[in-house]
Amino acid sequence: MIFPSQKKNNRTVRVLKTPKIDSSVRKVFIPKSVAQCLIDLKADQDEIKEVLGNEYQDYNLLMATTFGLPIGDSYLRTKMQEIIDALGLPDVVFHSLRHTSVTYKLKLSGGDIKAVQGDSGHAQADMVTEVYGHILDEDRKKNAQLIEDAFYKKENLNPDMKRPDTGKKKIEVPDGIDAEALMKVLNNPEMAAMLAGLAKGVTV
């Protein structure tokens, strides 16, 4: 499909077509929270369609402008920069979200490369290890330290033993939340900084 130009005297058009590479067409499993955001977005869009009537150009796009046309990359960059500035987040480009997604999925899955590859769209699993190998190395270093503590320092010989209480503040994890996965996220400095930035923008 060739979409009409959004500006007068502009020969540049946006084209929607099937990807050249078969692996680019894939099923991606998303969190329930993200799915709910999309449902809410669709509901808002339906209200706009009803108000605009024939003025809305319906191309069956969920991510669209107020009048139904595809969203341009400059719009995405502008909106993302507004969020970064408002919350004091690290200054990154839009494509960085892809790398961030792969990074945390690798860490939360314990290095399940094949599962992450299915979402990232890399044709070969070794592409994931080559680009994100440093992330797996971090976990390998942690494993080495655990071996040091357990077998050489004689600490926590029983894997089921809980770590000693360090006096740190404890939090209760709601039912249905994976406590171990949550702790991995909270222990990551980048994620901690991001959550702190998001907290600044939340009013109670």
CSV table of C-alpha atoms in Angstrom, one decimal, residues 40-137:
chain,number,residue,atom,x,y,z
A,40,ASP,CA,-6.9,1.4,25.5
A,41,LEU,CA,-5.2,3.0,22.5
A,42,LYS,CA,-7.7,1.2,20.1
A,43,ALA,CA,-10.6,2.4,22.2
A,44,ASP,CA,-9.4,6.0,22.0
A,45,GLN,CA,-8.9,5.6,18.3
A,46,ASP,CA,-12.5,4.4,17.8
A,47,GLU,CA,-13.8,7.5,19.5
A,48,ILE,CA,-11.7,9.7,17.2
A,49,LYS,CA,-13.1,7.8,14.2
A,50,GLU,CA,-16.6,8.4,15.3
A,51,VAL,CA,-16.0,12.1,15.8
A,52,LEU,CA,-14.1,12.7,12.6
A,53,GLY,CA,-16.3,10.5,10.4
A,54,ASN,CA,-15.3,10.6,6.7
A,55,GLU,CA,-12.4,12.9,7.5
A,56,TYR,CA,-10.6,10.0,9.2
A,57,GLN,CA,-8.5,8.0,6.7
A,58,ASP,CA,-8.9,4.5,7.9
A,59,TYR,CA,-6.0,2.3,6.8
A,60,ASN,CA,-6.5,-0.2,9.6
A,61,LEU,CA,-3.4,1.1,11.5
A,62,LEU,CA,-3.3,1.0,15.3
A,63,MET,CA,-0.3,3.3,15.4
A,64,ALA,CA,-1.5,6.2,13.4
A,65,THR,CA,-1.9,10.0,13.4
A,66,THR,CA,-5.1,11.7,14.5
A,67,PHE,CA,-6.4,11.4,11.0
A,68,GLY,CA,-5.4,7.8,10.4
A,69,LEU,CA,-2.1,8.2,8.5
A,70,PRO,CA,1.1,6.3,9.5
A,71,ILE,CA,3.3,8.0,12.1
A,72,GLY,CA,6.6,9.4,10.8
A,73,ASP,CA,10.0,8.6,12.4
A,74,SER,CA,10.5,12.3,13.2
A,75,TYR,CA,7.3,12.3,15.3
A,76,LEU,CA,8.6,9.2,17.2
A,77,ARG,CA,11.9,10.8,17.9
A,78,THR,CA,10.3,14.0,19.1
A,79,LYS,CA,7.9,12.3,21.5
A,80,MET,CA,10.7,10.0,22.8
A,81,GLN,CA,12.9,13.0,23.5
A,82,GLU,CA,10.1,14.7,25.4
A,83,ILE,CA,9.7,11.7,27.7
A,84,ILE,CA,13.5,11.5,28.2
A,85,ASP,CA,13.8,15.2,29.1
A,86,ALA,CA,10.7,15.1,31.4
A,87,LEU,CA,11.9,12.1,33.4
A,88,GLY,CA,15.6,12.7,33.3
A,89,LEU,CA,16.3,9.4,31.5
A,90,PRO,CA,19.5,8.5,29.6
A,91,ASP,CA,19.7,10.2,26.2
A,92,VAL,CA,19.3,7.4,23.7
A,93,VAL,CA,17.9,6.9,20.2
A,94,PHE,CA,14.7,5.0,19.5
A,95,HIS,CA,16.5,1.9,18.2
A,96,SER,CA,18.1,1.6,21.6
A,97,LEU,CA,14.8,0.2,22.9
A,98,ARG,CA,15.5,-2.9,20.8
A,99,HIS,CA,18.8,-3.4,22.4
A,100,THR,CA,17.3,-2.8,25.9
A,101,SER,CA,14.6,-5.3,25.3
A,102,VAL,CA,17.1,-8.0,24.2
A,103,THR,CA,19.4,-7.2,27.2
A,104,TYR,CA,16.7,-7.6,29.8
A,105,LYS,CA,15.1,-10.6,28.2
A,106,LEU,CA,18.5,-12.4,28.2
A,107,LYS,CA,19.0,-11.6,31.9
A,108,LEU,CA,15.5,-12.4,33.1
A,109,SER,CA,15.5,-15.7,31.1
A,110,GLY,CA,18.8,-16.7,32.5
A,111,GLY,CA,20.5,-16.5,29.1
A,112,ASP,CA,17.8,-18.4,27.0
A,113,ILE,CA,19.2,-17.4,23.7
A,114,LYS,CA,16.7,-19.2,21.5
A,115,ALA,CA,13.7,-17.7,23.2
A,116,VAL,CA,15.2,-14.2,22.9
A,117,GLN,CA,16.1,-14.8,19.3
A,118,GLY,CA,12.5,-15.5,18.4
A,119,ASP,CA,11.5,-12.0,19.6
A,120,SER,CA,14.6,-10.1,18.3
A,121,GLY,CA,14.3,-11.6,14.8
A,122,HIS,CA,18.0,-12.5,14.5
A,123,ALA,CA,18.4,-15.1,11.8
A,124,GLN,CA,21.0,-17.1,13.8
A,125,ALA,CA,21.4,-17.6,17.5
A,126,ASP,CA,25.1,-16.8,17.3
A,127,MET,CA,24.1,-13.3,16.2
A,128,VAL,CA,22.6,-12.8,19.7
A,129,THR,CA,25.7,-14.2,21.5
A,130,GLU,CA,28.1,-12.0,19.4
A,131,VAL,CA,26.2,-8.8,20.0
A,132,TYR,CA,25.1,-9.4,23.6
A,133,GLY,CA,27.8,-11.8,24.8
A,134,HIS,CA,29.0,-9.3,27.4
A,135,ILE,CA,25.7,-9.6,29.2
A,136,LEU,CA,26.0,-13.4,29.5
A,137,ASP,CA,29.6,-12.9,30.7
